[in-house]
């Protein structure tokens, strides 16, 4: 790591062991009458206390769990969800719905007053594909099903949901719906929103379920209100989702560009062409160098896939567009060599999947590694990108004391994760020497600076990472005041005691 970055390394820290963590005593007694539904076990409380943001990984590594739940409830059926909500309301306890625990925005950490008890409601026992409609290509799936679990069950029917967020291994369908999660695919159905046809949730005041239809103009959509609600209205227990045949034809190519701006021009034209690639991920020079074996050029990772037809023609059309913008397609590799385009694409894919797991090592070695993302329209992108990059570099240098250029400098890179006909979703990665013992404060300083820059330049505070508690101050400035009042009214109607995930979306 030191060889690659110019910083990080000895002394290598050791994480605090489970038995050494100082844990606040539960403020609620485990109700004996509920037959093992609740637990106050040490491991259960600690493993449900934080999400997976950099600041969470750092605090977990240090053994700092300031806001653990008092109890963890693990219902196995909807009636037990109802029971938990009723008991918590009676006890005056907050309820934090929990899927895979992969929130990177403080969505599962209950930062409440010291006297406010908290119950985390873990949905992972509700993990089955309940029904498959092969005629309409839909499936009814319980909210606690993880990505691998639901895909295994759908594979028995030759189907796939085709939604693969980076947290796929651990995150759940209910979590995807509650946070409007984005998947790997770059165009068309990029968010879980596009795949949901109906949602069922249990609220403190009854069941909320929308009718499954291909489309409807009957007023505001009930399931759209639950999408992105982040647990403040109720507990999502299942959803009908649109599935499809598993793809049989796949093709990937890598294209090099002399600079990121030229690559962005090609991506814009491809996104507006109607070709709809499954992958259209543009990496700037630094991102390509760090994660895809690039050497001084931006790399476009382009892919097409389909269940019922070959994809060579749309790939050729997209390559022609790339060439017109100065792109140079990498030659396909000879079979079995692992070189050429397959080498670049596979190196990127492998790095992409490993990045979240490398952060533990980076924390141990004194390296700050975190990301932030947004979306902006094409006509504003170039100026927006310049401003955000400059702000991030300046903030990192000031917070870490590292040089802005040369050996040992802090680094900021960018890639497009999703692209639309009207604009891209830029995703920024920052890597810098960590201030050991002050990593959380260091990142918070950078996060505020870049968040202010995103809003000031007209972007969104988050494209697919949700709001949680970390983004809330900036989200409150992005959303219309009248809409906030309407959402508060909806919450008051179904959660009059305010027990559902307080502090998320609203103060």
PDB file of N, CA, C and O in Angstrom, residues 48-99:
ATOM      1  N   UNK A  48     -25.411  -4.704  15.230  1.00  0.00           N
ATOM      2  CA  UNK A  48     -26.512  -3.910  14.692  1.00  0.00           C
ATOM      3  C   UNK A  48     -26.371  -2.424  15.034  1.00  0.00           C
ATOM      4  O   UNK A  48     -27.308  -1.652  14.810  1.00  0.00           O
ATOM      5  N   UNK A  49     -25.222  -2.026  15.551  1.00  0.00           N
ATOM      6  CA  UNK A  49     -25.065  -0.651  16.043  1.00  0.00           C
ATOM      7  C   UNK A  49     -24.633   0.340  14.975  1.00  0.00           C
ATOM      8  O   UNK A  49     -24.893   1.535  15.099  1.00  0.00           O
ATOM      9  N   UNK A  50     -23.941  -0.130  13.926  1.00  0.00           N
ATOM     10  CA  UNK A  50     -23.367   0.758  12.925  1.00  0.00           C
ATOM     11  C   UNK A  50     -23.635   0.224  11.524  1.00  0.00           C
ATOM     12  O   UNK A  50     -23.911  -0.969  11.347  1.00  0.00           O
ATOM     13  N   UNK A  51     -23.483   1.120  10.539  1.00  0.00           N
ATOM     14  CA  UNK A  51     -23.555   0.702   9.152  1.00  0.00           C
ATOM     15  C   UNK A  51     -22.170   0.389   8.618  1.00  0.00           C
ATOM     16  O   UNK A  51     -21.314  -0.124   9.352  1.00  0.00           O
ATOM     17  N   UNK A  52     -21.932   0.741   7.339  1.00  0.00           N
ATOM     18  CA  UNK A  52     -20.659   0.381   6.709  1.00  0.00           C
ATOM     19  C   UNK A  52     -19.975   1.570   6.029  1.00  0.00           C
ATOM     20  O   UNK A  52     -19.181   1.378   5.111  1.00  0.00           O
ATOM     21  N   UNK A  53     -20.273   2.787   6.465  1.00  0.00           N
ATOM     22  CA  UNK A  53     -19.533   3.942   5.970  1.00  0.00           C
ATOM     23  C   UNK A  53     -18.119   3.924   6.545  1.00  0.00           C
ATOM     24  O   UNK A  53     -17.831   3.213   7.520  1.00  0.00           O
ATOM     25  N   UNK A  54     -17.237   4.729   5.971  1.00  0.00           N
ATOM     26  CA  UNK A  54     -15.866   4.811   6.484  1.00  0.00           C
ATOM     27  C   UNK A  54     -15.860   5.159   7.970  1.00  0.00           C
ATOM     28  O   UNK A  54     -15.149   4.542   8.766  1.00  0.00           O
ATOM     29  N   UNK A  55     -16.695   6.124   8.359  1.00  0.00           N
ATOM     30  CA  UNK A  55     -16.711   6.541   9.768  1.00  0.00           C
ATOM     31  C   UNK A  55     -17.224   5.401  10.651  1.00  0.00           C
ATOM     32  O   UNK A  55     -16.826   5.291  11.819  1.00  0.00           O
ATOM     33  N   UNK A  56     -18.089   4.530  10.118  1.00  0.00           N
ATOM     34  CA  UNK A  56     -18.563   3.373  10.879  1.00  0.00           C
ATOM     35  C   UNK A  56     -17.469   2.325  11.016  1.00  0.00           C
ATOM     36  O   UNK A  56     -17.274   1.746  12.094  1.00  0.00           O
ATOM     37  N   UNK A  57     -16.747   2.084   9.919  1.00  0.00           N
ATOM     38  CA  UNK A  57     -15.666   1.094   9.950  1.00  0.00           C
ATOM     39  C   UNK A  57     -14.586   1.527  10.942  1.00  0.00           C
ATOM     40  O   UNK A  57     -14.077   0.722  11.728  1.00  0.00           O
ATOM     41  N   UNK A  58     -14.255   2.824  10.931  1.00  0.00           N
ATOM     42  CA  UNK A  58     -13.242   3.347  11.854  1.00  0.00           C
ATOM     43  C   UNK A  58     -13.680   3.148  13.302  1.00  0.00           C
ATOM     44  O   UNK A  58     -12.924   2.641  14.140  1.00  0.00           O
ATOM     45  N   UNK A  59     -14.909   3.542  13.612  1.00  0.00           N
ATOM     46  CA  UNK A  59     -15.364   3.427  14.999  1.00  0.00           C
ATOM     47  C   UNK A  59     -15.478   1.970  15.442  1.00  0.00           C
ATOM     48  O   UNK A  59     -15.154   1.629  16.578  1.00  0.00           O
ATOM     49  N   UNK A  60     -15.936   1.103  14.526  1.00  0.00           N
ATOM     50  CA  UNK A  60     -15.978  -0.309  14.864  1.00  0.00           C
ATOM     51  C   UNK A  60     -14.590  -0.880  15.128  1.00  0.00           C
ATOM     52  O   UNK A  60     -14.376  -1.653  16.056  1.00  0.00           O
ATOM     53  N   UNK A  61     -13.638  -0.467  14.304  1.00  0.00           N
ATOM     54  CA  UNK A  61     -12.242  -0.892  14.464  1.00  0.00           C
ATOM     55  C   UNK A  61     -11.699  -0.460  15.827  1.00  0.00           C
ATOM     56  O   UNK A  61     -10.954  -1.192  16.480  1.00  0.00           O
ATOM     57  N   UNK A  62     -12.108   0.747  16.266  1.00  0.00           N
ATOM     58  CA  UNK A  62     -11.640   1.283  17.559  1.00  0.00           C
ATOM     59  C   UNK A  62     -12.447   0.762  18.743  1.00  0.00           C
ATOM     60  O   UNK A  62     -12.165   1.106  19.889  1.00  0.00           O
ATOM     61  N   UNK A  63     -13.503  -0.006  18.455  1.00  0.00           N
ATOM     62  CA  UNK A  63     -14.344  -0.505  19.543  1.00  0.00           C
ATOM     63  C   UNK A  63     -15.290   0.538  20.091  1.00  0.00           C
ATOM     64  O   UNK A  63     -15.715   0.453  21.245  1.00  0.00           O
ATOM     65  N   UNK A  64     -15.642   1.536  19.258  1.00  0.00           N
ATOM     66  CA  UNK A  64     -16.509   2.631  19.700  1.00  0.00           C
ATOM     67  C   UNK A  64     -17.916   2.432  19.133  1.00  0.00           C
ATOM     68  O   UNK A  64     -18.138   2.597  17.938  1.00  0.00           O
ATOM     69  N   UNK A  65     -18.852   2.087  20.008  1.00  0.00           N
ATOM     70  CA  UNK A  65     -20.241   1.872  19.619  1.00  0.00           C
ATOM     71  C   UNK A  65     -21.123   2.733  20.526  1.00  0.00           C
ATOM     72  O   UNK A  65     -21.717   2.241  21.489  1.00  0.00           O
ATOM     73  N   UNK A  66     -21.198   4.035  20.225  1.00  0.00           N
ATOM     74  CA  UNK A  66     -21.872   4.961  21.138  1.00  0.00           C
ATOM     75  C   UNK A  66     -23.389   4.822  21.185  1.00  0.00           C
ATOM     76  O   UNK A  66     -24.009   5.248  22.154  1.00  0.00           O
ATOM     77  N   UNK A  67     -23.994   4.243  20.139  1.00  0.00           N
ATOM     78  CA  UNK A  67     -25.458   4.192  20.084  1.00  0.00           C
ATOM     79  C   UNK A  67     -25.967   2.784  19.797  1.00  0.00           C
ATOM     80  O   UNK A  67     -26.711   2.574  18.823  1.00  0.00           O
ATOM     81  N   UNK A  68     -25.615   1.797  20.627  1.00  0.00           N
ATOM     82  CA  UNK A  68     -26.080   0.438  20.339  1.00  0.00           C
ATOM     83  C   UNK A  68     -27.566   0.311  20.636  1.00  0.00           C
ATOM     84  O   UNK A  68     -28.104   0.993  21.520  1.00  0.00           O
ATOM     85  N   UNK A  69     -28.275  -0.546  19.906  1.00  0.00           N
ATOM     86  CA  UNK A  69     -29.665  -0.808  20.281  1.00  0.00           C
ATOM     87  C   UNK A  69     -29.720  -1.512  21.632  1.00  0.00           C
ATOM     88  O   UNK A  69     -28.772  -2.215  22.019  1.00  0.00           O
ATOM     89  N   UNK A  70     -30.806  -1.316  22.334  1.00  0.00           N
ATOM     90  CA  UNK A  70     -30.959  -1.994  23.628  1.00  0.00           C
ATOM     91  C   UNK A  70     -31.364  -3.440  23.436  1.00  0.00           C
ATOM     92  O   UNK A  70     -30.935  -4.316  24.189  1.00  0.00           O
ATOM     93  N   UNK A  71     -32.174  -3.680  22.408  1.00  0.00           N
ATOM     94  CA  UNK A  71     -32.597  -5.028  22.066  1.00  0.00           C
ATOM     95  C   UNK A  71     -32.590  -5.172  20.553  1.00  0.00           C
ATOM     96  O   UNK A  71     -32.730  -4.185  19.820  1.00  0.00           O
ATOM     97  N   UNK A  72     -32.441  -6.419  20.085  1.00  0.00           N
ATOM     98  CA  UNK A  72     -32.571  -6.734  18.670  1.00  0.00           C
ATOM     99  C   UNK A  72     -33.718  -7.729  18.521  1.00  0.00           C
ATOM    100  O   UNK A  72     -33.716  -8.777  19.176  1.00  0.00           O
ATOM    101  N   UNK A  73     -34.696  -7.379  17.697  1.00  0.00           N
ATOM    102  CA  UNK A  73     -35.820  -8.267  17.426  1.00  0.00           C
ATOM    103  C   UNK A  73     -35.632  -8.920  16.066  1.00  0.00           C
ATOM    104  O   UNK A  73     -35.229  -8.257  15.108  1.00  0.00           O
ATOM    105  N   UNK A  74     -35.927 -10.228  15.989  1.00  0.00           N
ATOM    106  CA  UNK A  74     -35.747 -10.965  14.734  1.00  0.00           C
ATOM    107  C   UNK A  74     -37.025 -11.722  14.390  1.00  0.00           C
ATOM    108  O   UNK A  74     -37.135 -12.933  14.618  1.00  0.00           O
ATOM    109  N   UNK A  75     -38.017 -11.024  13.847  1.00  0.00           N
ATOM    110  CA  UNK A  75     -39.290 -11.680  13.527  1.00  0.00           C
ATOM    111  C   UNK A  75     -39.145 -12.667  12.377  1.00  0.00           C
ATOM    112  O   UNK A  75     -38.353 -12.461  11.457  1.00  0.00           O
ATOM    113  N   UNK A  76     -39.950 -13.729  12.415  1.00  0.00           N
ATOM    114  CA  UNK A  76     -39.940 -14.716  11.347  1.00  0.00           C
ATOM    115  C   UNK A  76     -41.185 -14.681  10.505  1.00  0.00           C
ATOM    116  O   UNK A  76     -41.291 -15.410   9.518  1.00  0.00           O
ATOM    117  N   UNK A  77     -42.146 -13.842  10.885  1.00  0.00           N
ATOM    118  CA  UNK A  77     -43.378 -13.684  10.113  1.00  0.00           C
ATOM    119  C   UNK A  77     -43.971 -12.310  10.396  1.00  0.00           C
ATOM    120  O   UNK A  77     -43.594 -11.643  11.360  1.00  0.00           O
ATOM    121  N   UNK A  78     -44.913 -11.898   9.560  1.00  0.00           N
ATOM    122  CA  UNK A  78     -45.473 -10.555   9.668  1.00  0.00           C
ATOM    123  C   UNK A  78     -46.151 -10.301  11.007  1.00  0.00           C
ATOM    124  O   UNK A  78     -46.082  -9.194  11.550  1.00  0.00           O
ATOM    125  N   UNK A  79     -46.832 -11.304  11.543  1.00  0.00           N
ATOM    126  CA  UNK A  79     -47.522 -11.115  12.817  1.00  0.00           C
ATOM    127  C   UNK A  79     -46.541 -10.736  13.920  1.00  0.00           C
ATOM    128  O   UNK A  79     -46.885  -9.982  14.840  1.00  0.00           O
ATOM    129  N   UNK A  80     -45.318 -11.228  13.832  1.00  0.00           N
ATOM    130  CA  UNK A  80     -44.308 -10.876  14.832  1.00  0.00           C
ATOM    131  C   UNK A  80     -43.801  -9.454  14.621  1.00  0.00           C
ATOM    132  O   UNK A  80     -43.434  -8.779  15.585  1.00  0.00           O
ATOM    133  N   UNK A  81     -43.774  -8.984  13.374  1.00  0.00           N
ATOM    134  CA  UNK A  81     -43.444  -7.587  13.119  1.00  0.00           C
ATOM    135  C   UNK A  81     -44.480  -6.693  13.792  1.00  0.00           C
ATOM    136  O   UNK A  81     -44.144  -5.704  14.458  1.00  0.00           O
ATOM    137  N   UNK A  82     -45.758  -7.029  13.632  1.00  0.00           N
ATOM    138  CA  UNK A  82     -46.834  -6.260  14.252  1.00  0.00           C
ATOM    139  C   UNK A  82     -46.688  -6.262  15.775  1.00  0.00           C
ATOM    140  O   UNK A  82     -46.874  -5.222  16.437  1.00  0.00           O
ATOM    141  N   UNK A  83     -46.334  -7.410  16.317  1.00  0.00           N
ATOM    142  CA  UNK A  83     -46.168  -7.534  17.760  1.00  0.00           C
ATOM    143  C   UNK A  83     -45.036  -6.642  18.252  1.00  0.00           C
ATOM    144  O   UNK A  83     -45.162  -5.947  19.277  1.00  0.00           O
ATOM    145  N   UNK A  84     -43.918  -6.647  17.535  1.00  0.00           N
ATOM    146  CA  UNK A  84     -42.764  -5.828  17.925  1.00  0.00           C
ATOM    147  C   UNK A  84     -43.131  -4.346  17.909  1.00  0.00           C
ATOM    148  O   UNK A  84     -42.814  -3.594  18.851  1.00  0.00           O
ATOM    149  N   UNK A  85     -43.795  -3.890  16.859  1.00  0.00           N
ATOM    150  CA  UNK A  85     -44.157  -2.474  16.770  1.00  0.00           C
ATOM    151  C   UNK A  85     -45.097  -2.073  17.905  1.00  0.00           C
ATOM    152  O   UNK A  85     -44.949  -1.006  18.503  1.00  0.00           O
ATOM    153  N   UNK A  86     -46.076  -2.923  18.198  1.00  0.00           N
ATOM    154  CA  UNK A  86     -47.025  -2.609  19.268  1.00  0.00           C
ATOM    155  C   UNK A  86     -46.319  -2.542  20.620  1.00  0.00           C
ATOM    156  O   UNK A  86     -46.570  -1.632  21.425  1.00  0.00           O
ATOM    157  N   UNK A  87     -45.416  -3.485  20.870  1.00  0.00           N
ATOM    158  CA  UNK A  87     -44.697  -3.499  22.147  1.00  0.00           C
ATOM    159  C   UNK A  87     -43.785  -2.285  22.271  1.00  0.00           C
ATOM    160  O   UNK A  87     -43.712  -1.656  23.330  1.00  0.00           O
ATOM    161  N   UNK A  88     -43.091  -1.934  21.193  1.00  0.00           N
ATOM    162  CA  UNK A  88     -42.185  -0.787  21.232  1.00  0.00           C
ATOM    163  C   UNK A  88     -42.950   0.510  21.456  1.00  0.00           C
ATOM    164  O   UNK A  88     -42.496   1.388  22.208  1.00  0.00           O
ATOM    165  N   UNK A  89     -44.110   0.645  20.828  1.00  0.00           N
ATOM    166  CA  UNK A  89     -44.896   1.861  21.044  1.00  0.00           C
ATOM    167  C   UNK A  89     -45.349   1.947  22.498  1.00  0.00           C
ATOM    168  O   UNK A  89     -45.332   3.022  23.109  1.00  0.00           O
ATOM    169  N   UNK A  90     -45.725   0.819  23.052  1.00  0.00           N
ATOM    170  CA  UNK A  90     -46.136   0.773  24.457  1.00  0.00           C
ATOM    171  C   UNK A  90     -44.993   1.147  25.394  1.00  0.00           C
ATOM    172  O   UNK A  90     -45.186   1.833  26.403  1.00  0.00           O
ATOM    173  N   UNK A  91     -43.764   0.727  25.033  1.00  0.00           N
ATOM    174  CA  UNK A  91     -42.589   0.997  25.859  1.00  0.00           C
ATOM    175  C   UNK A  91     -41.959   2.365  25.572  1.00  0.00           C
ATOM    176  O   UNK A  91     -41.022   2.773  26.266  1.00  0.00           O
ATOM    177  N   UNK A  92     -42.433   3.055  24.539  1.00  0.00           N
ATOM    178  CA  UNK A  92     -41.818   4.327  24.156  1.00  0.00           C
ATOM    179  C   UNK A  92     -40.442   4.141  23.551  1.00  0.00           C
ATOM    180  O   UNK A  92     -39.560   5.004  23.692  1.00  0.00           O
ATOM    181  N   UNK A  93     -40.245   3.025  22.847  1.00  0.00           N
ATOM    182  CA  UNK A  93     -38.940   2.703  22.260  1.00  0.00           C
ATOM    183  C   UNK A  93     -38.940   2.988  20.766  1.00  0.00           C
ATOM    184  O   UNK A  93     -39.919   2.695  20.063  1.00  0.00           O
ATOM    185  N   UNK A  94     -37.852   3.555  20.268  1.00  0.00           N
ATOM    186  CA  UNK A  94     -37.680   3.760  18.840  1.00  0.00           C
ATOM    187  C   UNK A  94     -37.427   2.423  18.149  1.00  0.00           C
ATOM    188  O   UNK A  94     -36.841   1.504  18.751  1.00  0.00           O
ATOM    189  N   UNK A  95     -37.851   2.317  16.885  1.00  0.00           N
ATOM    190  CA  UNK A  95     -37.654   1.092  16.098  1.00  0.00           C
ATOM    191  C   UNK A  95     -36.803   1.427  14.885  1.00  0.00           C
ATOM    192  O   UNK A  95     -37.143   2.317  14.100  1.00  0.00           O
ATOM    193  N   UNK A  96     -35.698   0.706  14.709  1.00  0.00           N
ATOM    194  CA  UNK A  96     -34.824   0.885  13.553  1.00  0.00           C
ATOM    195  C   UNK A  96     -34.896  -0.362  12.683  1.00  0.00           C
ATOM    196  O   UNK A  96     -34.345  -1.412  13.051  1.00  0.00           O
ATOM    197  N   UNK A  97     -35.593  -0.319  11.527  1.00  0.00           N
ATOM    198  CA  UNK A  97     -35.595  -1.477  10.621  1.00  0.00           C
ATOM    199  C   UNK A  97     -34.180  -1.761  10.108  1.00  0.00           C
ATOM    200  O   UNK A  97     -33.423  -0.835   9.820  1.00  0.00           O
ATOM    201  N   UNK A  98     -33.844  -3.043   9.955  1.00  0.00           N
ATOM    202  CA  UNK A  98     -32.486  -3.453   9.624  1.00  0.00           C
ATOM    203  C   UNK A  98     -32.537  -4.589   8.623  1.00  0.00           C
ATOM    204  O   UNK A  98     -33.230  -5.586   8.830  1.00  0.00           O
ATOM    205  N   UNK A  99     -31.831  -4.419   7.489  1.00  0.00           N
ATOM    206  CA  UNK A  99     -31.732  -5.487   6.504  1.00  0.00           C
ATOM    207  C   UNK A  99     -30.355  -6.109   6.568  1.00  0.00           C
ATOM    208  O   UNK A  99     -30.061  -6.943   7.404  1.00  0.00           O
TER     209      UNK A  99
END
